[in-house]
mmCIF file of C-alpha atoms in Angstrom:
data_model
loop_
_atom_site.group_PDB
_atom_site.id
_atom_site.type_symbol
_atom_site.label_atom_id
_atom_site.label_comp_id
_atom_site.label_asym_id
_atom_site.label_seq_id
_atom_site.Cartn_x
_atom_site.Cartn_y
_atom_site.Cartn_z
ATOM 1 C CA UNK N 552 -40.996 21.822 47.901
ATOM 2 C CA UNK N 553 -43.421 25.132 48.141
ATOM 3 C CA UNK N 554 -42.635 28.238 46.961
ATOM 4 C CA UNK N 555 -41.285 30.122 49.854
ATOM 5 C CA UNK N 556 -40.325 27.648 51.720
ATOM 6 C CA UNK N 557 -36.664 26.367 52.596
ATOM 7 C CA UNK N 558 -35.019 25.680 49.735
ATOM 8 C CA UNK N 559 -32.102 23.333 49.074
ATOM 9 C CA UNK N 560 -29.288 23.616 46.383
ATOM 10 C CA UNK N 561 -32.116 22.960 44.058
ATOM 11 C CA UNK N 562 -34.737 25.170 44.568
ATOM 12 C CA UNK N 563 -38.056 25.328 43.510
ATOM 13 C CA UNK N 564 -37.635 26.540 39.854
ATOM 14 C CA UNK N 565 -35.799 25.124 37.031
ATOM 15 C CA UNK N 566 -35.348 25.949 33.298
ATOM 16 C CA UNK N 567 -33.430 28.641 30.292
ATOM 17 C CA UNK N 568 -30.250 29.716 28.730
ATOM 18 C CA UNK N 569 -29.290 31.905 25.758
ATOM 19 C CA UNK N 570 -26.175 31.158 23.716
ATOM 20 C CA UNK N 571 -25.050 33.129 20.961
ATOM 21 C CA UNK N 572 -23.264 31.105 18.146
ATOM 22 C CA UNK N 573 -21.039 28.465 18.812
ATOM 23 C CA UNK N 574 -17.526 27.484 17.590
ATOM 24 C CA UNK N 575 -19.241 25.813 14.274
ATOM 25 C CA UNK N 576 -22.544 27.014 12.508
ATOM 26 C CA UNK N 577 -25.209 24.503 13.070
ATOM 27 C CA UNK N 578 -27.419 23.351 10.162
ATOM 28 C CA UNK N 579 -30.796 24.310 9.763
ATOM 29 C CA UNK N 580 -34.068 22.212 9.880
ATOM 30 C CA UNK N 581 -33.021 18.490 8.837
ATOM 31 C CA UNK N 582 -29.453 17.929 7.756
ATOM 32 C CA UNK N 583 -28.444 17.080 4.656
ATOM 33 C CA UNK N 584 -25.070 15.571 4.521
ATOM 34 C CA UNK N 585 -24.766 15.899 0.750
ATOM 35 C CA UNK N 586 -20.684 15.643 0.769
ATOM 36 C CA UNK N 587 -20.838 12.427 2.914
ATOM 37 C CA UNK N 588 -23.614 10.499 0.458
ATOM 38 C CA UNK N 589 -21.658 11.408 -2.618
ATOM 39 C CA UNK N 590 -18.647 9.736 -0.665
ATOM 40 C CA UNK N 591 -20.689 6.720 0.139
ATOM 41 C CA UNK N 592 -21.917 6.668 -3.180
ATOM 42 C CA UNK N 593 -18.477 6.258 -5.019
ATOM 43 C CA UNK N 594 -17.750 3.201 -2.474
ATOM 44 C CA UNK N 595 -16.363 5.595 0.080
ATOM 45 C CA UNK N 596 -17.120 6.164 4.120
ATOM 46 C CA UNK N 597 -20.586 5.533 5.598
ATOM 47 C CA UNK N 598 -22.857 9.006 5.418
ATOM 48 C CA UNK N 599 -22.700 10.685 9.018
ATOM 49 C CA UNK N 600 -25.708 10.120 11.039
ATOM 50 C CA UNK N 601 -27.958 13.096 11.209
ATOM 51 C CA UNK N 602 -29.287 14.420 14.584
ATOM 52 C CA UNK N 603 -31.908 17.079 14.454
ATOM 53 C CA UNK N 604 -32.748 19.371 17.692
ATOM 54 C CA UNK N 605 -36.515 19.836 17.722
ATOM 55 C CA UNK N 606 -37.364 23.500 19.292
ATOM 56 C CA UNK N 607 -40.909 24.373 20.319
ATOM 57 C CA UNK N 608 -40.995 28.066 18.797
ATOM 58 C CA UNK N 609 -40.135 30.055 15.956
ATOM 59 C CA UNK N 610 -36.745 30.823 14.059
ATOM 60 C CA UNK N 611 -34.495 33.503 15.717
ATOM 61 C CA UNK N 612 -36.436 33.148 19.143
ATOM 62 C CA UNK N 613 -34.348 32.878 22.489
ATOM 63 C CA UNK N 614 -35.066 28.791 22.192
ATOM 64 C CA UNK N 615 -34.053 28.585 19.076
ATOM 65 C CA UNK N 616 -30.968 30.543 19.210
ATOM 66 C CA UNK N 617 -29.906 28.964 21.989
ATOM 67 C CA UNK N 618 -29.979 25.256 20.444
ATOM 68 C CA UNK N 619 -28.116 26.549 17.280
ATOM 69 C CA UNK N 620 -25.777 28.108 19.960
ATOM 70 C CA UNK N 621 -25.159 24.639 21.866
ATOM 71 C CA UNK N 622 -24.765 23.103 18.274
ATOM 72 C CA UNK N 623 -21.951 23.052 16.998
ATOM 73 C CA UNK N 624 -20.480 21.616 20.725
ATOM 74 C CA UNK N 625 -22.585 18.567 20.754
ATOM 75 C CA UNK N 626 -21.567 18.091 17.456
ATOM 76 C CA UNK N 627 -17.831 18.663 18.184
ATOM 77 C CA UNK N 628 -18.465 15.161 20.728
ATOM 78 C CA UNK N 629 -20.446 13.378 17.581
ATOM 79 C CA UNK N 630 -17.864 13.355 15.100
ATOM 80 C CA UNK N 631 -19.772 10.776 12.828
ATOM 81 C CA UNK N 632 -23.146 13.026 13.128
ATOM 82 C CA UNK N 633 -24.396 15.839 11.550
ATOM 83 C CA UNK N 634 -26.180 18.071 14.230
ATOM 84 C CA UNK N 635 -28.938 20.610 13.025
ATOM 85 C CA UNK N 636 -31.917 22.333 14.466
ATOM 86 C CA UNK N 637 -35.584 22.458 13.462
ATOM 87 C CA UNK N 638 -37.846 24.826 14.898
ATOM 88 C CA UNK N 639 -41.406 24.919 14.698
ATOM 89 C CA UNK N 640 -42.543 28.560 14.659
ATOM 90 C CA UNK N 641 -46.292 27.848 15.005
ATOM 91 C CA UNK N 642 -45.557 25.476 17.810
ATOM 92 C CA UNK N 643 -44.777 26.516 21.241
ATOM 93 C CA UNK N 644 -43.168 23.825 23.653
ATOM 94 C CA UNK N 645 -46.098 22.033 24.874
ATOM 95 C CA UNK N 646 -46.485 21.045 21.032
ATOM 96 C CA UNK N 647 -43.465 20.673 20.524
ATOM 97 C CA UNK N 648 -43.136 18.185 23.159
ATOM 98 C CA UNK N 649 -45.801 15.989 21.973
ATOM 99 C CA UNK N 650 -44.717 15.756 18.732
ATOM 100 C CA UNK N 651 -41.375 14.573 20.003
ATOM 101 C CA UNK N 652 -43.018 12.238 22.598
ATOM 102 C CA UNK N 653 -44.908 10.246 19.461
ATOM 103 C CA UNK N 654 -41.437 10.005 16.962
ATOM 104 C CA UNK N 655 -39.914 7.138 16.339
ATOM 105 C CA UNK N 656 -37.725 6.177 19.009
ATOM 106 C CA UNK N 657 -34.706 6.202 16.638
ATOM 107 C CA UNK N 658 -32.544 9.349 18.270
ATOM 108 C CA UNK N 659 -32.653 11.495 15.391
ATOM 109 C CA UNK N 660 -34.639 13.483 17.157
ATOM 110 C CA UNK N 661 -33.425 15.397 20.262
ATOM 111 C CA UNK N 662 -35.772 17.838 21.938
ATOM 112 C CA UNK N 663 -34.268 21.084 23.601
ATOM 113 C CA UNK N 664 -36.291 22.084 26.232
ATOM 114 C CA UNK N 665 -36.279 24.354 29.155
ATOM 115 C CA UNK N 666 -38.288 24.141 32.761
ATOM 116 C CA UNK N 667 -40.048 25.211 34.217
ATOM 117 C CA UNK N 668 -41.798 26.591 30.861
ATOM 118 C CA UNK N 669 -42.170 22.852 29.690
ATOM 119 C CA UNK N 670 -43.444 21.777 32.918
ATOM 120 C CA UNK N 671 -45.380 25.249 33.881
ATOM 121 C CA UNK N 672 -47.429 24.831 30.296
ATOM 122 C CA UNK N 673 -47.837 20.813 30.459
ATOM 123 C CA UNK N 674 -49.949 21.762 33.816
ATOM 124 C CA UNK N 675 -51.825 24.331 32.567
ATOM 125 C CA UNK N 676 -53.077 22.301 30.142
ATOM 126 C CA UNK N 677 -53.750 19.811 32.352
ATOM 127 C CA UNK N 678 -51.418 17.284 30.617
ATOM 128 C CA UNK N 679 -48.721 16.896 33.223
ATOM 129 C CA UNK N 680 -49.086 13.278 32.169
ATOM 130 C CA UNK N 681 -46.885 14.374 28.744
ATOM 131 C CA UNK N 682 -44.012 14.769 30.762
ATOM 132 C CA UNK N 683 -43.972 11.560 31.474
ATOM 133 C CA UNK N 684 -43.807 10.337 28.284
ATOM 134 C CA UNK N 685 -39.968 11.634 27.455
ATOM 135 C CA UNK N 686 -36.816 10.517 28.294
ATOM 136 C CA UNK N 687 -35.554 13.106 30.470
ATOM 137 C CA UNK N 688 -31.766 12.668 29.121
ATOM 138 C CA UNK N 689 -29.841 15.555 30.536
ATOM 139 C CA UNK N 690 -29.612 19.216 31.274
ATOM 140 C CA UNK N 691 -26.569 21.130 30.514
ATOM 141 C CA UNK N 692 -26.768 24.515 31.672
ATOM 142 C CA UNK N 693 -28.714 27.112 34.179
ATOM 143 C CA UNK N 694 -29.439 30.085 34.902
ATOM 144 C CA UNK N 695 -29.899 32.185 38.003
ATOM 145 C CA UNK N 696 -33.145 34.439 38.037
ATOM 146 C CA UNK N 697 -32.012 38.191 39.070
ATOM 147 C CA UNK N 698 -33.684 41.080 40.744
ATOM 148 C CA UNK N 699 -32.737 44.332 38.876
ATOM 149 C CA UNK N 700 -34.126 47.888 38.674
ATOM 150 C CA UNK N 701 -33.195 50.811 37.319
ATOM 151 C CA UNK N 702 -30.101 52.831 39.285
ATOM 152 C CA UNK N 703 -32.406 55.588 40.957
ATOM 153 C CA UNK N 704 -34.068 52.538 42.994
ATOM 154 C CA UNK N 705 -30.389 51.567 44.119
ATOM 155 C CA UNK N 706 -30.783 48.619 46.541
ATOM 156 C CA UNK N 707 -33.199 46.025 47.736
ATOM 157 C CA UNK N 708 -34.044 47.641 50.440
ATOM 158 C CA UNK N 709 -35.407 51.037 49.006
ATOM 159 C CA UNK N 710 -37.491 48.505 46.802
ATOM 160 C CA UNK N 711 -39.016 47.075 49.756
ATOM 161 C CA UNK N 712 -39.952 50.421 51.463
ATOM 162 C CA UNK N 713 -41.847 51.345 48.341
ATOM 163 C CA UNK N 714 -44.275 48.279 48.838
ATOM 164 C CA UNK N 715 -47.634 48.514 46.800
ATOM 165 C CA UNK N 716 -46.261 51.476 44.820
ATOM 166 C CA UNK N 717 -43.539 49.389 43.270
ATOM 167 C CA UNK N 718 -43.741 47.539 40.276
ATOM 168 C CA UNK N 719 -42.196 44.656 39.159
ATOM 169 C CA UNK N 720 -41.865 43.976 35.309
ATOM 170 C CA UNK N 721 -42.147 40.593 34.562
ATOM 171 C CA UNK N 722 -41.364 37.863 32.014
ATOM 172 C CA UNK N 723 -44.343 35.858 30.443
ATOM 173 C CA UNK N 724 -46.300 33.701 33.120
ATOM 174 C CA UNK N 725 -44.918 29.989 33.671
ATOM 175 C CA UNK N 726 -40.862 30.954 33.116
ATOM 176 C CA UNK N 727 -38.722 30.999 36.586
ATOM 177 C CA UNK N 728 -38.731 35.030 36.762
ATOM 178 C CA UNK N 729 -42.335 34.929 35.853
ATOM 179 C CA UNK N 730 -42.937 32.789 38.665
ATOM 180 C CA UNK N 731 -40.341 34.074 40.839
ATOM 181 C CA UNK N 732 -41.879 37.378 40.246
ATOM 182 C CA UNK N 733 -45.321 36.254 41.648
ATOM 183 C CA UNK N 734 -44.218 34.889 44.531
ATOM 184 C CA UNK N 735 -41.904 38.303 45.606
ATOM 185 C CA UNK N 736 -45.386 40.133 44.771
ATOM 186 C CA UNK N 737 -46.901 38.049 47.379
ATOM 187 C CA UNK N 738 -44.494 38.051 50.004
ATOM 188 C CA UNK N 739 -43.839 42.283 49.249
ATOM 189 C CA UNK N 740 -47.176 43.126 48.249
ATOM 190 C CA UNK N 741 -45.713 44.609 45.043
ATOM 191 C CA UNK N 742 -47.871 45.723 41.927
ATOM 192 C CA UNK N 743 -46.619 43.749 39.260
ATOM 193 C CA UNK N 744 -46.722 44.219 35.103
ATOM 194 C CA UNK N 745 -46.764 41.268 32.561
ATOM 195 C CA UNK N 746 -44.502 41.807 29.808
ATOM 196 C CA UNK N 747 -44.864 39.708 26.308
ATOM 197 C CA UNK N 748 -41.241 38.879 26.776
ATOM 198 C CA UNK N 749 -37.981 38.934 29.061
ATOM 199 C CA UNK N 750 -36.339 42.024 26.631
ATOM 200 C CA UNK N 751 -39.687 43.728 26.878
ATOM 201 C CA UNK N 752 -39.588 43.125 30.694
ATOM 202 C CA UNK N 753 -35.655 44.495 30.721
ATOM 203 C CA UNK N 754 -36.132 47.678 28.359
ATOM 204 C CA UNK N 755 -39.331 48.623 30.816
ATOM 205 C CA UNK N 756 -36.629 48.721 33.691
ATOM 206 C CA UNK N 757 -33.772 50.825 31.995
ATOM 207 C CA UNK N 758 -36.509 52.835 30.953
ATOM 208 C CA UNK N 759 -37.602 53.579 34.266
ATOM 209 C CA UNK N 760 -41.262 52.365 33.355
ATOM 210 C CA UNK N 761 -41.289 49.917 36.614
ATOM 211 C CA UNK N 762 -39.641 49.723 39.270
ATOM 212 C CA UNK N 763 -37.595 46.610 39.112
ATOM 213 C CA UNK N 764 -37.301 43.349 36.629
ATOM 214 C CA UNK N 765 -36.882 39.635 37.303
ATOM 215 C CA UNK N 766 -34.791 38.218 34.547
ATOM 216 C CA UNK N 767 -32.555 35.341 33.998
ATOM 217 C CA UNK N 768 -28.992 36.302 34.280
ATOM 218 C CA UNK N 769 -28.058 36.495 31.022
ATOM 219 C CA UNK N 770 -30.815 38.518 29.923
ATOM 220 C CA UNK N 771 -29.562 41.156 32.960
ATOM 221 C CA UNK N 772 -25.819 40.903 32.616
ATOM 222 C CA UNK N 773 -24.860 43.350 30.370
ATOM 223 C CA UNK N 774 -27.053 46.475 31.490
ATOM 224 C CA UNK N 775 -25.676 45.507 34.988
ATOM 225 C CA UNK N 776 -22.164 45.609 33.477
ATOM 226 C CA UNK N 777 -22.735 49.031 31.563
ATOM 227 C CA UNK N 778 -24.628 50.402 34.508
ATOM 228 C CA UNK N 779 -28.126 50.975 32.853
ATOM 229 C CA UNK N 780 -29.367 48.488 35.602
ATOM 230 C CA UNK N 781 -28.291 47.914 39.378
ATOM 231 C CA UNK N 782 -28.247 44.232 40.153
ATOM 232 C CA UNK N 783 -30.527 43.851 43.727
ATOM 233 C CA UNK N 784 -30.727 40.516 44.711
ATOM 234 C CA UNK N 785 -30.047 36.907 43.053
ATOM 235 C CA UNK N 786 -32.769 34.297 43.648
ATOM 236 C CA UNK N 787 -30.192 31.487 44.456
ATOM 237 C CA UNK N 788 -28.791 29.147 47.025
ATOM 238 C CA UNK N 789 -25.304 31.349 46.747
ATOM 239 C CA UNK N 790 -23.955 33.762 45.639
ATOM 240 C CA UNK N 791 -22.649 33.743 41.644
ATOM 241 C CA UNK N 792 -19.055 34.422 40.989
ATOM 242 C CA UNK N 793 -19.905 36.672 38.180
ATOM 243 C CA UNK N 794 -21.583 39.184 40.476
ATOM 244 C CA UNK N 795 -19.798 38.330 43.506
ATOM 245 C CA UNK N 796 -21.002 41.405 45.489
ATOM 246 C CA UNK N 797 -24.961 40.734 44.965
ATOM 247 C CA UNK N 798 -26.635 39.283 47.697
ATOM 248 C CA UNK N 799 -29.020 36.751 47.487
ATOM 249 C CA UNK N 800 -32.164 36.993 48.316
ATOM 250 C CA UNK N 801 -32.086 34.689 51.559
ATOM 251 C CA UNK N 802 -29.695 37.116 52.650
ATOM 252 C CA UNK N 803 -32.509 39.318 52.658
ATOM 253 C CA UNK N 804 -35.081 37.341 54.634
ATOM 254 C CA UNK N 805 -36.785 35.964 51.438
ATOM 255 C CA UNK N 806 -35.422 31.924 50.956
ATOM 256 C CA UNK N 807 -36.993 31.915 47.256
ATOM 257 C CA UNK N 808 -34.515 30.179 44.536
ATOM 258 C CA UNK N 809 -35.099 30.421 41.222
ATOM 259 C CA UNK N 810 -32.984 29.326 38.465
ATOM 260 C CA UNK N 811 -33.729 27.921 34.724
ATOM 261 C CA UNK N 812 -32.465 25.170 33.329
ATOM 262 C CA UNK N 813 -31.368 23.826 29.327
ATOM 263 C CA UNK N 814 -31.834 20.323 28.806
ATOM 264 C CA UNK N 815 -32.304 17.099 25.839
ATOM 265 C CA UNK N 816 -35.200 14.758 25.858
ATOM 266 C CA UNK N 817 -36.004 11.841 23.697
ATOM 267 C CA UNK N 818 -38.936 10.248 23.292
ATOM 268 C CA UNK N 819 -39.404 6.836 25.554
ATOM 269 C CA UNK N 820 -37.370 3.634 23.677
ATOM 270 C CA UNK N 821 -34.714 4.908 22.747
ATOM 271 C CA UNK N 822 -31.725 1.846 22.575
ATOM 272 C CA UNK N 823 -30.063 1.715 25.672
ATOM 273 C CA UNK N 824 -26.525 2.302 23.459
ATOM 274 C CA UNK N 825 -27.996 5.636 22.118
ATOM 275 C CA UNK N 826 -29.154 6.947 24.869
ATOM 276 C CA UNK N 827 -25.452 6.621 26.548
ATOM 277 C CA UNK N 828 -23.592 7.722 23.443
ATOM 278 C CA UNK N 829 -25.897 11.167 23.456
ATOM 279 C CA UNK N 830 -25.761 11.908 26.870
ATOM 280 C CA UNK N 831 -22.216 11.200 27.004
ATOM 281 C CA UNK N 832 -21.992 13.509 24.242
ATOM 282 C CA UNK N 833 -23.897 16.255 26.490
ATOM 283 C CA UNK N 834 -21.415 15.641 29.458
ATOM 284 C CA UNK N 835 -18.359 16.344 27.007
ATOM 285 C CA UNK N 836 -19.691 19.401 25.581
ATOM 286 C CA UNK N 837 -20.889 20.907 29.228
ATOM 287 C CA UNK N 838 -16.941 20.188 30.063
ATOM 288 C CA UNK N 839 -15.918 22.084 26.648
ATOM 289 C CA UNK N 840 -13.956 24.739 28.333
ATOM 290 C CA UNK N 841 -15.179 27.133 25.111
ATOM 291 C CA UNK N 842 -18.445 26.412 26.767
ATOM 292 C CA UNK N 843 -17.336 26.928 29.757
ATOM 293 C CA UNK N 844 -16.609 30.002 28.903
ATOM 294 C CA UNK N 845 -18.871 31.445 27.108
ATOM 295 C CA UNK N 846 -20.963 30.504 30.283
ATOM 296 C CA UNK N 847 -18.408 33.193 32.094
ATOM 297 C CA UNK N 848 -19.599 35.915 29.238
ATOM 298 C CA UNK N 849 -22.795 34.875 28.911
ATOM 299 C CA UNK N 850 -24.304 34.510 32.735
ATOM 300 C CA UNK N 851 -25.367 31.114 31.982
ATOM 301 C CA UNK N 852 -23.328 28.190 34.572
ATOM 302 C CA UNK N 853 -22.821 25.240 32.406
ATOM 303 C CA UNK N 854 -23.895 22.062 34.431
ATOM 304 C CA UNK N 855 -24.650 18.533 33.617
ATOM 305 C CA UNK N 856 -27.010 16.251 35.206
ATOM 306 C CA UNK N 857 -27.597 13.211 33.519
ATOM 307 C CA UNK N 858 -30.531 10.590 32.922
ATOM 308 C CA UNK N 859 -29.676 9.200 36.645
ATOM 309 C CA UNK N 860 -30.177 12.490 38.069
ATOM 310 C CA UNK N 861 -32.312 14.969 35.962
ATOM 311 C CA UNK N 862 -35.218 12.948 35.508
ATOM 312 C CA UNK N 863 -35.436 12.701 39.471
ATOM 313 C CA UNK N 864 -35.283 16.474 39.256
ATOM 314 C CA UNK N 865 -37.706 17.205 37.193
ATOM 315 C CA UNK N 866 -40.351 15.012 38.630
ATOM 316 C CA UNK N 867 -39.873 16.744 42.408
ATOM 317 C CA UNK N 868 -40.240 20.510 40.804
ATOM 318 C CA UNK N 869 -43.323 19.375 38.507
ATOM 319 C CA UNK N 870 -44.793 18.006 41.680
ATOM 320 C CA UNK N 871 -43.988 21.497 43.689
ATOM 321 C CA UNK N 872 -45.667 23.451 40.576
ATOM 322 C CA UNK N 873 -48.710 20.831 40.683
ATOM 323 C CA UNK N 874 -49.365 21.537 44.449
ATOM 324 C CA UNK N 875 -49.200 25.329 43.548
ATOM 325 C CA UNK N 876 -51.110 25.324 40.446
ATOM 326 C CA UNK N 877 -54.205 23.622 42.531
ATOM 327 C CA UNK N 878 -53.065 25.868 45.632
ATOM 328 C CA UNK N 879 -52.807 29.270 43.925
ATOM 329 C CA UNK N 880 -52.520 29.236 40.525
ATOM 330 C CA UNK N 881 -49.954 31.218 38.169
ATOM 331 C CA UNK N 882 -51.488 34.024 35.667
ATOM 332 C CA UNK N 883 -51.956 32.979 32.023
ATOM 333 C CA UNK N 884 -51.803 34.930 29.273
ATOM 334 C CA UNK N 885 -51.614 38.528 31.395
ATOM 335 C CA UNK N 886 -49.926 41.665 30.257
#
């Protein structure tokens, strides 16, 4: 489906959540069930299985964070596995991906990705063909992409009626606000500024330093809440029960969804009765109602698709961001 277009439940967009920490503390880097071995060694139970999550960036980062976050409630659902996370700070997700896409095909290794960033950096490099090479086992959470600006701007509307004088802070290229964001600068002839990273893009909007922000809802939800921001318009298919009173932006003549999305992938061969047992670890944990909510706090709606639907899902929103990538391109590297 193109950008702009009519949009379904959907959209166009898909991809990222932030969690803080979970009910348990997760592990870091490779497991080491030392307690369990020294069992096994006196003639005692078998040594939990260890399950790493492989992150494409660096320790403390929103992807990272966010796996340690989701954790501890996978491994509530693995109760004879050891869950940690390894991130790979000079790695983004592209690399991260490839590494995961050439492991063994043991599932010990779990990759947490989010799209469109995955998919928006596998076409820029023209390697769309990696994608192809994971198991695309589930996603477990999205988020909406929101339009905010700073309280003197007040609604949508006096945004609009600024036009070319406007500008709209932005996420880094290839993420659903940074795309989102290029396509309302199209369609509103906005000016539009780059940021180096979603809090950058948010501070330059409480600041007053542009003139409105697309973020992810969690990133927005708590200057909303506090006031330092005025929510404008929510780039989704309805309207979110956590902001009830925010229109979307198809109520305002512009049918644009955009919403990222969490998600596991294995590499391809993984045994059929490993696959199942993970992803039916990922349902249970979406249906955690902690998760749930912390979803509710966070701004993050915790939803599971598994390998019989997301994989479907993917493919169709690569293909959209294929046809626009040869159509009219995305910025790299800007701002």
């Amino acid at each position: 489906m193109q950008p702009g277009g009519s949009t379904g439940r959907r959209g166009w967009l898909l991809g990222a959540f932030a969690l803080a920490p979970g009910p348990a503390s997760a592990q870091t880097d490779r497991p080491e069930p030392t307690s369990s071995a020294t069992s096994s060694a006196q003639g005692g139970a078998r040594p939990p299985r260890s399950l790493t999550l492989l992150v494409g960036g660096a320790p403390g980062g929103i992807a990272d964070t966010w796996a340690r976050g989701f954790a501890p409630y996978l491994e509530r659902q693995l109760p004879k596995a050891t869950v940690g996370v390894q991130a790979m700070p000079d790695a983004g997700p592209l690399a991260a991906a490839r590494m995961l896409a050439a492991s063994p095909a043991d599932a010990r290794l779990l990759g947490a990705v989010s799209a469109p960033l995955l998919l928006a950096r596998a076409i820029e490099a023209g390697d769309a063909g990696l994608l192809g090479r994971l198991d695309w086992l589930a996603e477990v959470a999205e988020e909406p992409v929101i339009l905010v600006a700073p309280p003197a701007i007040g609604d949508f509307a006096t945004l609009r009626a600024l036009g070319s004088t406007a500008i709209l802070g932005l996420p880094p290229s290839g993420t659903a606000p940074g795309l989102l964001g290029e396509a309302l600068r199209d369609r509103l002839a906005l000016g539009t500024l780059t940021c180096p990273s979603a809090a950058a893009a948010r501070q330059a909007a409480i600041a007053g330093h542009v003139s409105a922000a697309a973020l992810t809802l969690p990133e927005a939800l708590a200057p909303v809440r506090d006031g330092r921001l005025v929510a404008l318009a929510l780039a989704s298919s309805q309207r979110c029960p956590l902001l009830p009173d925010v229109p979307t932006l198809s109520e305002k003549g512009l049918p644009l969804v955009a919403q990222l999305q969490r998600g596991f992938v294995l590499p391809l061969g993984v045994a059929e009765r490993h696959r199942e047992r993970l992803a039916l670890a990922l349902r249970a944990a979406v249906a955690d109602p902690e998760f749930i909510a912390r979803g509710q706090t966070a701004g993050f709606v915790p939803r599971f698709a598994g390998p019989d639907t997301w994989p479907a899902e993917v493919r169709a929103t690569t293909a959209s961001l294929v046809r626009r990538w040869a159509e009219a391109p995305w910025a790299i590297g800007r701002g």
